[in-house]
C-alpha cells in the first residue's frame, strides 16, 4: 500500500508540473484564438499522462529495453491523441466561432428590423399628419383663396410622392432580403445609365446649388440588369446631393480593372466619421447628424435610411461589391461590377 501511495505521489507531482506549465501558457495566450487554447489543453492533458508514466517507469528500475518499450508505447498513444484531438478541436473551435458570429449577426439583423420599423413609422407619421391636416382644412373650407388651395394641393402631391418612394424602397429591400430578386442580365453601357441618372437628379442638384460633374467619354460596359443598375446609380447620386452643402460638387467617374468595371460617386460632404463607415450600408442607418432629414424645396428629404442598403443589396446580387472611403473634402463610393466582354 505504501508503494502504491509513493507511485501515486510521483505521478501526481509530474502531472502537476506539466499542468502548471500549461496554466502559465494559457494565461499568456489570453485573447488568442480558441484553437490555440484547445491545442494547449490537449497538450497539457496528454503531457501529464506521459510525464506520470515516464516518472513512474523510471522509478521502477525497469531494464533499458522495457523502459524504451514503455516510453515508445506512451509516445505513440500521445501522438495519436494529439492528432485526433487537434483535428476535432479545430472543428469545435470553428463551430464555436461560427455560432458566435451567427448570434451576433442575428442580433444586428434584429436591431436593424427594430430600427427600420421605428424610422419608417416616424417617416410616415409626419407626412400623414400633414396630409390629414391639409385635407381637413380643404374639406372644412378653412382655406378658400386659390393660391393657398393650390399650395395645399402641391404639398399633398409632394408628400404623397415621398411616401410612395419610401414604400417602393421597402418593397425593393424586401425582395432583396427574401432572395426574390430576379435579374435580367445583359451588356449595359454604363454611360447611358449615368446620363439618365444625372438628368433625373439635376433639378434636385440645382435646388441645392450642387454641381454635377461627369466625363463625356470612357464609360465601360457592364453585365447587369439595367433597371436595378439605374436604381443603384440614382440612389448614390441622391445620397451625395442630399449631404453635399451648397456650392459643393458631386463627381461621377468610371473605369475598368481586368474583369471588373468600377463606378465612383464622390462628393464634398466633409467626410463621414470613421466609426460610421462600417455601418453606412446597414438598413435604417443614417448616422447621428442625419437622424432628422433636412428640409428641401419640396418638403422633408430622406429615404428612411434605405437607399444605401438597397445599393449594397443590388450590387451584391450582381456579383459585385460597393465600398466607401473618405477623401480630403468628402467621401467616395465605389461600385465594382462584372465587366462585359463586348
Short mmCIF file of C-alpha atoms in Angstrom, two decimals:
data_model
loop_
_atom_site.label_atom_id
_atom_site.label_comp_id
_atom_site.label_asym_id
_atom_site.label_seq_id
_atom_site.Cartn_x
_atom_site.Cartn_y
_atom_site.Cartn_z
CA UNK A 1 0.00 0.00 0.00
CA UNK A 2 2.86 2.33 0.81
CA UNK A 3 4.44 1.64 -2.60
CA UNK A 4 1.20 2.47 -4.38
CA UNK A 5 0.93 5.74 -2.48
CA UNK A 6 4.51 6.58 -3.42
CA UNK A 7 3.84 5.80 -7.09
CA UNK A 8 0.69 7.92 -6.99
CA UNK A 9 2.57 10.81 -5.42
CA UNK A 10 5.35 10.68 -8.02
CA UNK A 11 2.87 10.56 -10.92
CA UNK A 12 0.85 13.37 -9.36
CA UNK A 13 3.94 15.56 -8.96
CA UNK A 14 4.94 15.05 -12.59
CA UNK A 15 1.42 15.77 -13.79
CA UNK A 16 1.18 18.90 -11.62
CA UNK A 17 4.42 20.22 -13.10
CA UNK A 18 3.05 19.81 -16.61
CA UNK A 19 -0.30 21.30 -15.55
CA UNK A 20 1.41 24.34 -14.02
CA UNK A 21 3.34 24.95 -17.23
CA UNK A 22 0.08 24.63 -19.18
CA UNK A 23 -1.69 27.11 -16.89
CA UNK A 24 1.09 29.64 -17.46
CA UNK A 25 0.86 29.09 -21.21
CA UNK A 26 -2.93 29.57 -21.19
CA UNK A 27 -2.55 32.78 -19.21
CA UNK A 28 -0.05 34.10 -21.74
CA UNK A 29 -2.43 33.15 -24.58
CA UNK A 30 -5.38 35.17 -23.26
CA UNK A 31 -7.17 36.89 -26.11
CA UNK A 32 -5.78 34.48 -28.71
CA UNK A 33 -7.78 32.05 -30.85
CA UNK A 34 -9.95 29.29 -29.43
CA UNK A 35 -7.97 26.76 -31.46
CA UNK A 36 -4.76 27.73 -29.65
CA UNK A 37 -6.40 27.27 -26.26
CA UNK A 38 -7.75 23.84 -27.25
CA UNK A 39 -4.35 22.69 -28.51
CA UNK A 40 -2.68 23.81 -25.27
CA UNK A 41 -5.29 21.96 -23.20
CA UNK A 42 -4.78 18.79 -25.25
CA UNK A 43 -1.01 19.06 -24.93
CA UNK A 44 -1.26 19.54 -21.16
CA UNK A 45 -3.61 16.57 -20.76
CA UNK A 46 -1.53 14.18 -22.85
CA UNK A 47 1.73 15.59 -21.48
CA UNK A 48 0.59 15.00 -17.89
CA UNK A 49 -0.13 11.33 -18.68
CA UNK A 50 3.19 10.88 -20.46
CA UNK A 51 5.13 12.59 -17.68
CA UNK A 52 3.45 10.49 -14.98
CA UNK A 53 4.09 7.23 -16.80
CA UNK A 54 7.71 8.17 -17.58
CA UNK A 55 8.50 9.14 -13.97
CA UNK A 56 6.91 6.01 -12.54
CA UNK A 57 8.60 3.77 -15.12
CA UNK A 58 11.97 5.33 -14.32
CA UNK A 59 11.41 4.87 -10.58
CA UNK A 60 10.53 1.20 -11.04
CA UNK A 61 14.11 0.49 -12.21
CA UNK A 62 12.98 -1.16 -15.42
CA UNK A 63 15.56 -2.50 -17.76
CA UNK A 64 16.60 -0.14 -20.54
CA UNK A 65 14.73 -2.26 -23.07
CA UNK A 66 11.50 -2.36 -21.03
CA UNK A 67 11.72 1.37 -20.30
CA UNK A 68 12.20 2.09 -24.00
CA UNK A 69 9.16 -0.06 -24.86
CA UNK A 70 7.02 1.77 -22.31
CA UNK A 71 8.11 5.20 -23.49
CA UNK A 72 7.60 4.32 -27.19
CA UNK A 73 4.11 2.97 -26.44
CA UNK A 74 3.14 6.05 -24.46
CA UNK A 75 4.60 8.36 -27.12
CA UNK A 76 2.65 6.61 -29.88
CA UNK A 77 -0.57 6.98 -27.88
CA UNK A 78 0.28 10.63 -27.24
CA UNK A 79 0.82 11.36 -30.94
CA UNK A 80 -2.50 9.75 -31.90
CA UNK A 81 -4.32 11.57 -29.08
CA UNK A 82 -2.86 14.93 -30.07
CA UNK A 83 -3.60 14.39 -33.76
CA UNK A 84 -7.22 13.33 -33.23
CA UNK A 85 -7.80 15.95 -30.53
CA UNK A 86 -6.24 18.68 -32.65
CA UNK A 87 -8.36 17.79 -35.70
CA UNK A 88 -11.67 17.73 -33.84
CA UNK A 89 -10.61 20.62 -31.60
CA UNK A 90 -10.18 22.86 -34.64
CA UNK A 91 -13.62 21.83 -35.85
CA UNK A 92 -15.13 22.59 -32.46
CA UNK A 93 -13.36 25.96 -32.39
CA UNK A 94 -14.61 26.81 -35.88
CA UNK A 95 -18.13 25.77 -34.91
CA UNK A 96 -17.97 27.91 -31.76
CA UNK A 97 -16.73 30.92 -33.70
CA UNK A 98 -19.38 30.41 -36.39
CA UNK A 99 -22.12 30.09 -33.75
CA UNK A 100 -20.93 33.27 -32.04
CA UNK A 101 -20.81 35.13 -35.35
CA UNK A 102 -24.27 33.83 -36.24
CA UNK A 103 -25.68 35.06 -32.92
CA UNK A 104 -24.01 38.43 -33.39
CA UNK A 105 -25.33 38.68 -36.94
CA UNK A 106 -28.83 37.75 -35.76
CA UNK A 107 -28.65 40.45 -33.07
CA UNK A 108 -27.61 43.02 -35.68
CA UNK A 109 -30.40 41.93 -38.01
CA UNK A 110 -32.97 42.10 -35.23
CA UNK A 111 -31.73 45.54 -34.19
CA UNK A 112 -31.91 46.60 -37.84
CA UNK A 113 -35.53 45.41 -38.01
CA UNK A 114 -36.46 47.37 -34.90
CA UNK A 115 -34.68 50.48 -36.18
CA UNK A 116 -36.36 50.10 -39.55
CA UNK A 117 -39.84 49.88 -38.04
CA UNK A 118 -39.17 52.86 -35.78
CA UNK A 119 -37.67 55.03 -38.50
CA UNK A 120 -40.25 54.16 -41.15
CA UNK A 121 -43.03 54.80 -38.66
CA UNK A 122 -41.53 58.21 -37.94
CA UNK A 123 -41.04 59.00 -41.63
CA UNK A 124 -44.65 58.04 -42.39
CA UNK A 125 -46.27 59.62 -39.33
CA UNK A 126 -45.03 63.13 -40.09
CA UNK A 127 -46.31 63.43 -43.68
CA UNK A 128 -49.54 61.60 -42.81
CA UNK A 129 -50.28 64.12 -40.07
CA UNK A 130 -49.64 66.95 -42.51
CA UNK A 131 -51.81 65.34 -45.19
CA UNK A 132 -54.67 64.88 -42.75
CA UNK A 133 -54.46 68.48 -41.52
CA UNK A 134 -54.44 69.87 -45.08
CA UNK A 135 -57.25 67.56 -46.19
CA UNK A 136 -59.41 68.61 -43.20
CA UNK A 137 -58.67 72.27 -43.90
CA UNK A 138 -59.77 71.88 -47.51
CA UNK A 139 -62.82 69.84 -46.53
CA UNK A 140 -63.97 72.30 -43.86
CA UNK A 141 -63.39 75.31 -46.07
CA UNK A 142 -60.84 76.82 -43.67
CA UNK A 143 -58.81 77.93 -46.69
CA UNK A 144 -60.57 79.44 -49.65
CA UNK A 145 -58.24 81.59 -51.69
CA UNK A 146 -56.95 79.95 -54.83
CA UNK A 147 -53.25 80.39 -54.05
CA UNK A 148 -53.49 78.67 -50.66
CA UNK A 149 -55.64 75.86 -52.07
CA UNK A 150 -53.13 75.35 -54.90
CA UNK A 151 -50.26 75.28 -52.39
CA UNK A 152 -52.08 72.70 -50.28
CA UNK A 153 -52.64 70.55 -53.36
CA UNK A 154 -48.97 70.83 -54.30
CA UNK A 155 -47.82 69.87 -50.81
CA UNK A 156 -50.23 66.92 -50.74
CA UNK A 157 -48.76 65.67 -54.03
CA UNK A 158 -45.18 66.15 -52.77
CA UNK A 159 -45.82 64.24 -49.55
CA UNK A 160 -47.66 61.51 -51.43
CA UNK A 161 -44.72 61.12 -53.81
CA UNK A 162 -42.34 60.92 -50.86
CA UNK A 163 -44.38 58.19 -49.14
CA UNK A 164 -44.60 56.33 -52.44
CA UNK A 165 -40.81 56.36 -52.76
CA UNK A 166 -40.50 55.08 -49.22
CA UNK A 167 -42.93 52.21 -49.88
CA UNK A 168 -41.07 51.40 -53.11
CA UNK A 169 -37.81 51.25 -51.14
CA UNK A 170 -39.36 48.91 -48.59
CA UNK A 171 -40.65 46.64 -51.36
CA UNK A 172 -37.26 46.59 -53.09
CA UNK A 173 -35.47 45.82 -49.83
CA UNK A 174 -37.91 43.02 -49.00
CA UNK A 175 -37.26 41.43 -52.42
CA UNK A 176 -33.52 41.58 -51.84
CA UNK A 177 -33.68 40.12 -48.32
CA UNK A 178 -36.13 37.40 -49.33
CA UNK A 179 -33.99 36.33 -52.30
CA UNK A 180 -36.88 37.06 -54.65
CA UNK A 181 -34.90 39.45 -56.81
CA UNK A 182 -34.66 38.20 -60.39
CA UNK A 183 -32.12 39.93 -62.60
CA UNK A 184 -32.25 40.03 -66.39
CA UNK A 185 -28.56 40.40 -67.19
CA UNK A 186 -27.30 41.94 -70.41
CA UNK A 187 -24.50 44.18 -71.67
CA UNK A 188 -25.39 47.65 -70.36
CA UNK A 189 -23.44 50.77 -71.40
CA UNK A 190 -22.68 52.44 -68.10
CA UNK A 191 -22.53 55.88 -69.70
CA UNK A 192 -26.20 55.72 -70.75
CA UNK A 193 -27.33 54.76 -67.24
CA UNK A 194 -25.26 57.54 -65.65
CA UNK A 195 -26.53 60.09 -68.20
CA UNK A 196 -30.16 59.25 -67.38
CA UNK A 197 -29.47 59.36 -63.64
CA UNK A 198 -27.77 62.75 -63.93
CA UNK A 199 -30.71 64.13 -65.90
CA UNK A 200 -33.24 62.93 -63.31
CA UNK A 201 -31.29 64.30 -60.34
CA UNK A 202 -30.30 67.60 -61.98
CA UNK A 203 -33.35 69.51 -60.61
CA UNK A 204 -32.56 68.46 -57.03
CA UNK A 205 -28.90 69.36 -57.52
CA UNK A 206 -29.86 72.77 -58.92
CA UNK A 207 -32.19 73.39 -55.97
CA UNK A 208 -29.29 72.73 -53.57
CA UNK A 209 -26.77 74.57 -55.75
CA UNK A 210 -24.69 71.42 -56.15
CA UNK A 211 -22.62 70.92 -59.31
CA UNK A 212 -22.81 67.55 -61.06
CA UNK A 213 -19.61 66.64 -62.91
CA UNK A 214 -19.03 63.62 -65.17
CA UNK A 215 -16.70 62.85 -68.11
CA UNK A 216 -18.20 62.69 -71.58
CA UNK A 217 -16.41 59.52 -72.67
CA UNK A 218 -14.53 56.48 -71.35
CA UNK A 219 -17.55 54.72 -69.88
CA UNK A 220 -17.24 50.90 -69.76
CA UNK A 221 -19.94 48.35 -70.49
CA UNK A 222 -21.07 46.13 -67.63
CA UNK A 223 -23.02 42.91 -67.31
CA UNK A 224 -26.07 43.95 -65.31
CA UNK A 225 -29.82 44.37 -65.17
CA UNK A 226 -30.48 47.90 -66.39
CA UNK A 227 -33.42 48.84 -64.10
CA UNK A 228 -31.57 47.72 -60.96
CA UNK A 229 -28.33 49.36 -62.12
CA UNK A 230 -30.22 52.62 -62.69
CA UNK A 231 -31.56 52.33 -59.13
CA UNK A 232 -28.02 51.93 -57.79
CA UNK A 233 -26.66 54.97 -59.63
CA UNK A 234 -29.71 57.07 -58.77
CA UNK A 235 -29.54 56.24 -55.07
CA UNK A 236 -25.84 57.07 -54.90
CA UNK A 237 -26.39 60.41 -56.64
CA UNK A 238 -29.35 61.31 -54.43
CA UNK A 239 -27.37 60.44 -51.31
CA UNK A 240 -24.41 62.54 -52.46
CA UNK A 241 -26.58 65.55 -53.34
CA UNK A 242 -28.51 65.45 -50.06
CA UNK A 243 -25.39 65.61 -47.92
CA UNK A 244 -23.32 67.99 -50.03
CA UNK A 245 -23.51 71.63 -48.89
CA UNK A 246 -24.36 74.48 -51.23
CA UNK A 247 -21.78 75.25 -53.91
CA UNK A 248 -20.38 71.74 -53.44
CA UNK A 249 -19.57 69.24 -56.18
CA UNK A 250 -20.65 65.68 -56.90
CA UNK A 251 -18.39 63.92 -59.40
CA UNK A 252 -19.09 60.64 -61.20
CA UNK A 253 -16.24 58.63 -62.72
CA UNK A 254 -15.83 55.14 -64.14
CA UNK A 255 -13.20 52.78 -65.47
CA UNK A 256 -12.24 49.16 -65.87
CA UNK A 257 -9.84 46.87 -63.98
CA UNK A 258 -9.33 43.41 -65.51
CA UNK A 259 -12.71 41.62 -65.37
CA UNK A 260 -14.47 44.30 -63.34
CA UNK A 261 -15.73 47.77 -64.17
CA UNK A 262 -15.96 50.41 -61.48
CA UNK A 263 -18.16 53.43 -60.94
CA UNK A 264 -17.39 56.08 -58.34
CA UNK A 265 -19.54 58.87 -56.91
CA UNK A 266 -17.52 61.42 -54.94
CA UNK A 267 -18.93 64.40 -53.05
CA UNK A 268 -17.74 67.28 -50.89
CA UNK A 269 -19.83 66.49 -47.80
CA UNK A 270 -16.89 66.98 -45.45
CA UNK A 271 -16.38 63.28 -44.76
CA UNK A 272 -18.04 60.59 -42.69
CA UNK A 273 -16.94 59.69 -39.13
CA UNK A 274 -14.69 56.65 -39.27
CA UNK A 275 -16.87 54.84 -36.74
CA UNK A 276 -19.87 55.17 -39.07
CA UNK A 277 -18.19 53.83 -42.22
CA UNK A 278 -18.69 50.09 -41.46
CA UNK A 279 -22.41 50.66 -40.74
CA UNK A 280 -23.16 53.02 -43.60
CA UNK A 281 -24.89 50.34 -45.70
CA UNK A 282 -26.94 48.94 -42.80
CA UNK A 283 -30.71 49.19 -43.00
CA UNK A 284 -32.10 52.40 -41.46
CA UNK A 285 -28.66 53.76 -40.58
CA UNK A 286 -28.15 57.48 -41.18
CA UNK A 287 -25.60 58.43 -38.55
CA UNK A 288 -26.26 60.76 -35.66
CA UNK A 289 -26.14 64.09 -37.55
CA UNK A 290 -28.61 62.83 -40.14
CA UNK A 291 -31.37 61.49 -37.91
CA UNK A 292 -33.55 64.43 -38.88
CA UNK A 293 -33.64 64.75 -42.69
CA UNK A 294 -33.04 68.26 -43.88
CA UNK A 295 -35.73 70.34 -45.47
CA UNK A 296 -35.78 70.66 -49.23
CA UNK A 297 -37.80 72.73 -51.59
CA UNK A 298 -40.35 70.03 -51.85
CA UNK A 299 -40.54 69.09 -48.21
CA UNK A 300 -38.55 66.85 -45.95
CA UNK A 301 -35.93 64.79 -47.70
CA UNK A 302 -34.72 61.30 -46.90
CA UNK A 303 -35.47 57.70 -47.71
CA UNK A 304 -35.80 56.14 -44.27
CA UNK A 305 -32.13 55.14 -44.34
CA UNK A 306 -32.84 52.53 -47.01
CA UNK A 307 -31.11 53.97 -50.06
CA UNK A 308 -27.59 52.71 -49.39
CA UNK A 309 -28.85 49.37 -48.05
CA UNK A 310 -30.64 48.87 -51.37
CA UNK A 311 -27.46 49.85 -53.23
CA UNK A 312 -25.46 47.17 -51.43
CA UNK A 313 -28.15 44.52 -51.93
CA UNK A 314 -28.49 45.20 -55.66
CA UNK A 315 -24.73 45.37 -56.25
CA UNK A 316 -24.11 42.10 -54.40
CA UNK A 317 -26.96 40.48 -56.34
CA UNK A 318 -24.97 41.32 -59.50
CA UNK A 319 -21.88 39.62 -58.08
CA UNK A 320 -20.17 42.92 -57.33
CA UNK A 321 -19.33 44.96 -54.27
CA UNK A 322 -19.60 48.54 -53.04
CA UNK A 323 -17.17 50.37 -50.77
CA UNK A 324 -16.87 53.83 -49.28
CA UNK A 325 -13.90 55.82 -48.00
CA UNK A 326 -13.20 59.39 -47.05
CA UNK A 327 -11.44 61.94 -49.22
CA UNK A 328 -9.90 65.28 -48.31
CA UNK A 329 -13.19 67.17 -48.77
CA UNK A 330 -15.83 64.45 -48.63
CA UNK A 331 -16.33 60.78 -49.35
CA UNK A 332 -16.24 58.45 -52.36
CA UNK A 333 -18.48 55.48 -53.07
CA UNK A 334 -17.05 52.88 -55.45
CA UNK A 335 -19.17 50.20 -57.11
CA UNK A 336 -17.48 47.26 -58.84
CA UNK A 337 -19.47 45.12 -61.29
CA UNK A 338 -18.55 42.36 -63.76
CA UNK A 339 -17.41 43.98 -67.00
CA UNK A 340 -18.99 42.95 -70.28
CA UNK A 341 -16.79 41.30 -72.87
CA UNK A 342 -18.37 43.31 -75.67
#
